[in-house]
PDB file of C-alpha atoms in Angstrom:
ATOM      1  CA  UNK A   1      98.639 121.202 153.300  1.00 50.00           C
ATOM      2  CA  UNK A   2     101.891 122.523 151.837  1.00 47.00           C
ATOM      3  CA  UNK A   3     103.368 118.997 151.678  1.00 45.00           C
ATOM      4  CA  UNK A   4     100.230 117.663 150.010  1.00 43.00           C
ATOM      5  CA  UNK A   5     100.402 120.413 147.386  1.00 37.00           C
ATOM      6  CA  UNK A   6     104.082 119.678 146.663  1.00 41.00           C
ATOM      7  CA  UNK A   7     103.357 115.960 146.414  1.00 37.00           C
ATOM      8  CA  UNK A   8     100.423 116.607 144.057  1.00 39.00           C
ATOM      9  CA  UNK A   9     102.494 118.810 141.712  1.00 40.00           C
ATOM     10  CA  UNK A  10     105.372 116.307 141.766  1.00 41.00           C
ATOM     11  CA  UNK A  11     103.098 113.448 140.731  1.00 38.00           C
ATOM     12  CA  UNK A  12     101.378 115.622 138.123  1.00 40.00           C
ATOM     13  CA  UNK A  13     104.755 116.579 136.589  1.00 41.00           C
ATOM     14  CA  UNK A  14     105.898 112.968 136.559  1.00 39.00           C
ATOM     15  CA  UNK A  15     102.778 111.855 134.701  1.00 40.00           C
ATOM     16  CA  UNK A  16     103.010 114.672 132.144  1.00 39.00           C
ATOM     17  CA  UNK A  17     106.716 114.183 131.395  1.00 40.00           C
ATOM     18  CA  UNK A  18     106.530 110.376 131.248  1.00 40.00           C
ATOM     19  CA  UNK A  19     103.714 110.557 128.653  1.00 42.00           C
ATOM     20  CA  UNK A  20     105.620 113.159 126.647  1.00 42.00           C
ATOM     21  CA  UNK A  21     108.754 110.982 126.674  1.00 46.00           C
ATOM     22  CA  UNK A  22     106.808 107.909 125.548  1.00 51.00           C
ATOM     23  CA  UNK A  23     105.088 109.797 122.706  1.00 62.00           C
ATOM     24  CA  UNK A  24     108.402 111.142 121.347  1.00 71.00           C
ATOM     25  CA  UNK A  25     109.240 107.665 120.040  1.00 85.00           C
ATOM     26  CA  UNK A  26     105.935 107.487 118.106  1.00 94.00           C
ATOM     27  CA  UNK A  27     105.312 109.082 114.711  1.00 95.00           C
ATOM     28  CA  UNK A  28     102.066 109.727 112.826  1.00 97.00           C
ATOM     29  CA  UNK A  29     101.254 106.913 110.408  1.00 97.00           C
ATOM     30  CA  UNK A  30      98.655 106.026 107.782  1.00 97.00           C
ATOM     31  CA  UNK A  31      98.448 102.454 106.568  1.00 97.00           C
ATOM     32  CA  UNK A  32      96.267 100.047 104.616  1.00 97.00           C
ATOM     33  CA  UNK A  33      96.209  96.343 105.378  1.00 96.00           C
ATOM     34  CA  UNK A  34      96.182  93.776 102.568  1.00 94.00           C
ATOM     35  CA  UNK A  35      92.799  92.423 103.655  1.00 93.00           C
ATOM     36  CA  UNK A  36      91.146  95.885 103.588  1.00 92.00           C
ATOM     37  CA  UNK A  37      90.945  99.099 101.613  1.00 92.00           C
ATOM     38  CA  UNK A  38      90.413 101.295 104.679  1.00 95.00           C
ATOM     39  CA  UNK A  39      93.131 103.785 105.583  1.00 96.00           C
ATOM     40  CA  UNK A  40      93.982 103.549 109.266  1.00 96.00           C
ATOM     41  CA  UNK A  41      95.437 106.593 111.023  1.00 96.00           C
ATOM     42  CA  UNK A  42      97.474 106.087 114.172  1.00 97.00           C
ATOM     43  CA  UNK A  43     100.997 106.536 115.496  1.00 96.00           C
ATOM     44  CA  UNK A  44     103.800 104.008 115.094  1.00 96.00           C
ATOM     45  CA  UNK A  45     106.635 103.229 117.485  1.00 95.00           C
ATOM     46  CA  UNK A  46     109.857 104.239 115.794  1.00 93.00           C
ATOM     47  CA  UNK A  47     112.743 101.788 115.847  1.00 89.00           C
ATOM     48  CA  UNK A  48     115.618 104.246 115.649  1.00 84.00           C
ATOM     49  CA  UNK A  49     119.217 103.417 114.865  1.00 78.00           C
ATOM     50  CA  UNK A  50     120.675 105.301 117.811  1.00 79.00           C
ATOM     51  CA  UNK A  51     117.604 106.959 119.296  1.00 81.00           C
ATOM     52  CA  UNK A  52     113.867 106.460 118.840  1.00 81.00           C
ATOM     53  CA  UNK A  53     113.454 110.207 118.305  1.00 87.00           C
ATOM     54  CA  UNK A  54     114.988 110.026 114.783  1.00 90.00           C
ATOM     55  CA  UNK A  55     113.251 108.031 112.073  1.00 92.00           C
ATOM     56  CA  UNK A  56     114.971 104.900 110.780  1.00 90.00           C
ATOM     57  CA  UNK A  57     113.711 102.468 108.135  1.00 90.00           C
ATOM     58  CA  UNK A  58     114.029  99.530 110.568  1.00 89.00           C
ATOM     59  CA  UNK A  59     110.621 100.711 111.829  1.00 92.00           C
ATOM     60  CA  UNK A  60     108.967  98.805 108.944  1.00 92.00           C
ATOM     61  CA  UNK A  61     111.121  95.651 109.129  1.00 89.00           C
ATOM     62  CA  UNK A  62     109.724  94.057 112.258  1.00 88.00           C
ATOM     63  CA  UNK A  63     106.355  93.731 113.968  1.00 92.00           C
ATOM     64  CA  UNK A  64     105.097  97.311 114.140  1.00 95.00           C
ATOM     65  CA  UNK A  65     103.531  98.724 117.305  1.00 96.00           C
ATOM     66  CA  UNK A  66     100.616 100.996 116.405  1.00 96.00           C
ATOM     67  CA  UNK A  67      98.730 103.217 118.826  1.00 95.00           C
ATOM     68  CA  UNK A  68      95.329 104.745 118.039  1.00 93.00           C
ATOM     69  CA  UNK A  69      94.121 108.144 119.284  1.00 90.00           C
ATOM     70  CA  UNK A  70      92.653 106.496 122.407  1.00 92.00           C
ATOM     71  CA  UNK A  71      96.005 104.936 123.323  1.00 90.00           C
ATOM     72  CA  UNK A  72      94.991 101.387 122.331  1.00 93.00           C
ATOM     73  CA  UNK A  73      97.972  99.441 120.969  1.00 94.00           C
ATOM     74  CA  UNK A  74      98.029  96.819 118.227  1.00 95.00           C
ATOM     75  CA  UNK A  75     100.855  94.932 116.563  1.00 95.00           C
ATOM     76  CA  UNK A  76     101.007  94.765 112.774  1.00 96.00           C
ATOM     77  CA  UNK A  77     103.236  92.434 110.786  1.00 95.00           C
ATOM     78  CA  UNK A  78     104.963  94.081 107.779  1.00 94.00           C
ATOM     79  CA  UNK A  79     103.727  91.192 105.605  1.00 93.00           C
ATOM     80  CA  UNK A  80     100.110  92.263 106.338  1.00 95.00           C
ATOM     81  CA  UNK A  81     100.620  95.827 105.043  1.00 96.00           C
ATOM     82  CA  UNK A  82      99.686  96.965 101.529  1.00 96.00           C
ATOM     83  CA  UNK A  83     100.751 100.614 102.026  1.00 97.00           C
ATOM     84  CA  UNK A  84     102.229 102.657 104.851  1.00 97.00           C
ATOM     85  CA  UNK A  85     103.185 106.333 105.201  1.00 97.00           C
ATOM     86  CA  UNK A  86     105.153 107.496 108.239  1.00 96.00           C
ATOM     87  CA  UNK A  87     105.708 111.193 108.994  1.00 96.00           C
ATOM     88  CA  UNK A  88     109.029 111.625 110.798  1.00 94.00           C
ATOM     89  CA  UNK A  89     110.338 114.149 113.314  1.00 93.00           C
ATOM     90  CA  UNK A  90     111.162 116.616 110.502  1.00 93.00           C
ATOM     91  CA  UNK A  91     107.689 116.275 108.935  1.00 95.00           C
ATOM     92  CA  UNK A  92     109.186 114.217 106.056  1.00 94.00           C
ATOM     93  CA  UNK A  93     106.907 111.477 104.742  1.00 95.00           C
ATOM     94  CA  UNK A  94     108.284 107.947 104.180  1.00 95.00           C
ATOM     95  CA  UNK A  95     106.068 105.769 101.971  1.00 96.00           C
ATOM     96  CA  UNK A  96     106.330 102.018 101.440  1.00 96.00           C
ATOM     97  CA  UNK A  97     104.287  99.687  99.260  1.00 96.00           C
ATOM     98  CA  UNK A  98     103.853  95.939  99.069  1.00 95.00           C
ATOM     99  CA  UNK A  99     106.233  94.735  96.375  1.00 93.00           C
ATOM    100  CA  UNK A 100     103.951  92.143  94.735  1.00 92.00           C
ATOM    101  CA  UNK A 101     102.317  94.773  92.507  1.00 89.00           C
ATOM    102  CA  UNK A 102     105.640  96.173  91.269  1.00 93.00           C
ATOM    103  CA  UNK A 103     108.213  93.350  91.328  1.00 92.00           C
ATOM    104  CA  UNK A 104     108.038  89.898  89.733  1.00 91.00           C
ATOM    105  CA  UNK A 105     108.442  88.294  93.187  1.00 89.00           C
ATOM    106  CA  UNK A 106     107.213  89.358  96.615  1.00 89.00           C
ATOM    107  CA  UNK A 107     110.036  91.098  98.510  1.00 88.00           C
ATOM    108  CA  UNK A 108     108.122  92.719 101.357  1.00 89.00           C
ATOM    109  CA  UNK A 109     107.675  96.465 101.666  1.00 94.00           C
ATOM    110  CA  UNK A 110     109.545  98.589  99.123  1.00 95.00           C
ATOM    111  CA  UNK A 111     110.176 102.290  98.697  1.00 94.00           C
ATOM    112  CA  UNK A 112     109.522 103.864  95.310  1.00 95.00           C
ATOM    113  CA  UNK A 113     112.535 105.894  94.263  1.00 95.00           C
ATOM    114  CA  UNK A 114     111.384 106.502  90.686  1.00 96.00           C
ATOM    115  CA  UNK A 115     108.473 105.246  88.584  1.00 96.00           C
ATOM    116  CA  UNK A 116     108.365 106.202  84.923  1.00 95.00           C
ATOM    117  CA  UNK A 117     106.791 105.005  81.725  1.00 94.00           C
ATOM    118  CA  UNK A 118     109.639 102.630  80.823  1.00 94.00           C
ATOM    119  CA  UNK A 119     111.829 102.234  83.895  1.00 94.00           C
ATOM    120  CA  UNK A 120     111.375 102.026  87.668  1.00 95.00           C
ATOM    121  CA  UNK A 121     113.745 102.119  90.635  1.00 95.00           C
ATOM    122  CA  UNK A 122     112.788 100.638  93.997  1.00 95.00           C
ATOM    123  CA  UNK A 123     114.494 100.076  97.328  1.00 93.00           C
ATOM    124  CA  UNK A 124     114.031  97.076  99.572  1.00 90.00           C
ATOM    125  CA  UNK A 125     115.063  97.059 103.232  1.00 85.00           C
ATOM    126  CA  UNK A 126     115.866  93.733 104.885  1.00 80.00           C
ATOM    127  CA  UNK A 127     117.373  92.152 107.933  1.00 74.00           C
ATOM    128  CA  UNK A 128     118.494  88.692 106.782  1.00 67.00           C
ATOM    129  CA  UNK A 129     118.947  86.117 109.552  1.00 61.00           C
ATOM    130  CA  UNK A 130     118.435  88.891 112.153  1.00 59.00           C
ATOM    131  CA  UNK A 131     121.951  90.203 111.698  1.00 59.00           C
ATOM    132  CA  UNK A 132     123.060  93.462 113.290  1.00 62.00           C
ATOM    133  CA  UNK A 133     123.637  95.082 109.889  1.00 70.00           C
ATOM    134  CA  UNK A 134     120.493  95.891 107.907  1.00 77.00           C
ATOM    135  CA  UNK A 135     120.619  95.579 104.118  1.00 82.00           C
ATOM    136  CA  UNK A 136     119.358  97.970 101.477  1.00 86.00           C
ATOM    137  CA  UNK A 137     118.815  96.448  98.046  1.00 90.00           C
ATOM    138  CA  UNK A 138     117.848  98.208  94.860  1.00 91.00           C
ATOM    139  CA  UNK A 139     115.809  97.023  91.898  1.00 94.00           C
ATOM    140  CA  UNK A 140     115.662  98.461  88.408  1.00 94.00           C
ATOM    141  CA  UNK A 141     112.568  97.144  86.650  1.00 95.00           C
ATOM    142  CA  UNK A 142     111.329  97.799  83.119  1.00 93.00           C
ATOM    143  CA  UNK A 143     107.706  98.479  82.169  1.00 92.00           C
ATOM    144  CA  UNK A 144     107.094  94.728  81.635  1.00 92.00           C
ATOM    145  CA  UNK A 145     108.277  93.904  85.187  1.00 91.00           C
ATOM    146  CA  UNK A 146     111.572  92.468  83.934  1.00 93.00           C
ATOM    147  CA  UNK A 147     114.378  92.844  86.472  1.00 93.00           C
ATOM    148  CA  UNK A 148     117.247  94.790  84.878  1.00 92.00           C
ATOM    149  CA  UNK A 149     119.152  94.990  88.142  1.00 92.00           C
ATOM    150  CA  UNK A 150     118.780  93.543  91.612  1.00 92.00           C
ATOM    151  CA  UNK A 151     121.466  94.072  94.216  1.00 90.00           C
ATOM    152  CA  UNK A 152     123.275  96.337  96.598  1.00 85.00           C
ATOM    153  CA  UNK A 153     124.010 100.025  96.061  1.00 72.00           C
ATOM    154  CA  UNK A 154     127.776  99.576  95.601  1.00 70.00           C
ATOM    155  CA  UNK A 155     127.056  97.490  92.454  1.00 80.00           C
ATOM    156  CA  UNK A 156     124.141  99.682  91.384  1.00 83.00           C
ATOM    157  CA  UNK A 157     126.236 102.423  89.782  1.00 84.00           C
ATOM    158  CA  UNK A 158     128.060  99.930  87.535  1.00 85.00           C
ATOM    159  CA  UNK A 159     124.804  98.331  86.389  1.00 86.00           C
ATOM    160  CA  UNK A 160     123.271 101.743  85.715  1.00 89.00           C
ATOM    161  CA  UNK A 161     126.375 102.791  83.749  1.00 89.00           C
ATOM    162  CA  UNK A 162     125.877  99.795  81.406  1.00 90.00           C
ATOM    163  CA  UNK A 163     122.265 100.831  80.841  1.00 90.00           C
ATOM    164  CA  UNK A 164     123.344 104.374  79.941  1.00 92.00           C
ATOM    165  CA  UNK A 165     126.071 103.246  77.500  1.00 92.00           C
ATOM    166  CA  UNK A 166     124.081 104.412  74.463  1.00 92.00           C
ATOM    167  CA  UNK A 167     123.747 107.904  75.982  1.00 94.00           C
ATOM    168  CA  UNK A 168     127.200 109.460  76.628  1.00 94.00           C
ATOM    169  CA  UNK A 169     125.680 112.647  78.078  1.00 95.00           C
ATOM    170  CA  UNK A 170     123.899 110.621  80.771  1.00 94.00           C
ATOM    171  CA  UNK A 171     126.992 108.494  81.369  1.00 93.00           C
ATOM    172  CA  UNK A 172     128.880 111.716  82.073  1.00 93.00           C
ATOM    173  CA  UNK A 173     126.168 112.932  84.475  1.00 94.00           C
ATOM    174  CA  UNK A 174     126.327 109.601  86.301  1.00 93.00           C
ATOM    175  CA  UNK A 175     129.977 110.254  87.218  1.00 91.00           C
ATOM    176  CA  UNK A 176     128.915 113.295  89.250  1.00 91.00           C
ATOM    177  CA  UNK A 177     125.822 111.702  90.819  1.00 92.00           C
ATOM    178  CA  UNK A 178     126.062 111.613  94.597  1.00 90.00           C
ATOM    179  CA  UNK A 179     122.573 111.969  96.065  1.00 91.00           C
ATOM    180  CA  UNK A 180     119.368 110.019  95.541  1.00 90.00           C
ATOM    181  CA  UNK A 181     117.918 113.128  93.891  1.00 94.00           C
ATOM    182  CA  UNK A 182     120.788 113.025  91.338  1.00 94.00           C
ATOM    183  CA  UNK A 183     119.965 109.413  90.513  1.00 94.00           C
ATOM    184  CA  UNK A 184     116.241 110.104  90.286  1.00 95.00           C
ATOM    185  CA  UNK A 185     116.977 112.876  87.779  1.00 96.00           C
ATOM    186  CA  UNK A 186     119.125 110.458  85.739  1.00 95.00           C
ATOM    187  CA  UNK A 187     116.296 107.913  85.707  1.00 95.00           C
ATOM    188  CA  UNK A 188     113.909 110.614  84.531  1.00 96.00           C
ATOM    189  CA  UNK A 189     116.251 111.660  81.701  1.00 95.00           C
ATOM    190  CA  UNK A 190     116.908 108.043  80.715  1.00 95.00           C
ATOM    191  CA  UNK A 191     113.167 107.316  80.711  1.00 94.00           C
ATOM    192  CA  UNK A 192     112.503 110.231  78.336  1.00 93.00           C
ATOM    193  CA  UNK A 193     115.306 109.088  76.012  1.00 88.00           C
ATOM    194  CA  UNK A 194     113.833 105.575  75.835  1.00 85.00           C
ATOM    195  CA  UNK A 195     110.526 107.185  74.793  1.00 75.00           C
ATOM    196  CA  UNK A 196     112.254 108.938  71.871  1.00 75.00           C
ATOM    197  CA  UNK A 197     114.203 105.895  70.619  1.00 67.00           C
TER     198      UNK A 197
END
């Protein structure tokens, strides 16, 4: 009897901990497919950089493994998604939108960094030719969907500096910009100055 009880508790513990471990790599997700307007709630398997417990944007680059509340799994291609919101391990929400509505050409899922009346800043995440290094591109788009800048972040600051040339105060602020929040604030200020000119 004692051996049976020990065996039972051992198996019970194994089942509990294995499910907990598997669920740690899944995050809550809401998404809308292009062929529907229904919001689907599920969990998504995270594709982490070093561990699946920490969110990484590669999660949206490849076929996404979704799991509903009953444990049923489906695979979703990023090209089939109109909108997706993933809540990470720190309860931070990551939202991505299909680019066709915001960019002149389809570029897959994009992240909105700033959307204003006159200027918009988006990020695009890609894995060209399945290389080990993932790429992050930025787009600065005007209200008429004209591309003012398209490229990588190391060139972004120079392109933004040229746009701010008529506004020395903003050019000065750009020198001290380090975080995405700093850049978003600069876009907001630039947007309001365009409104006044």
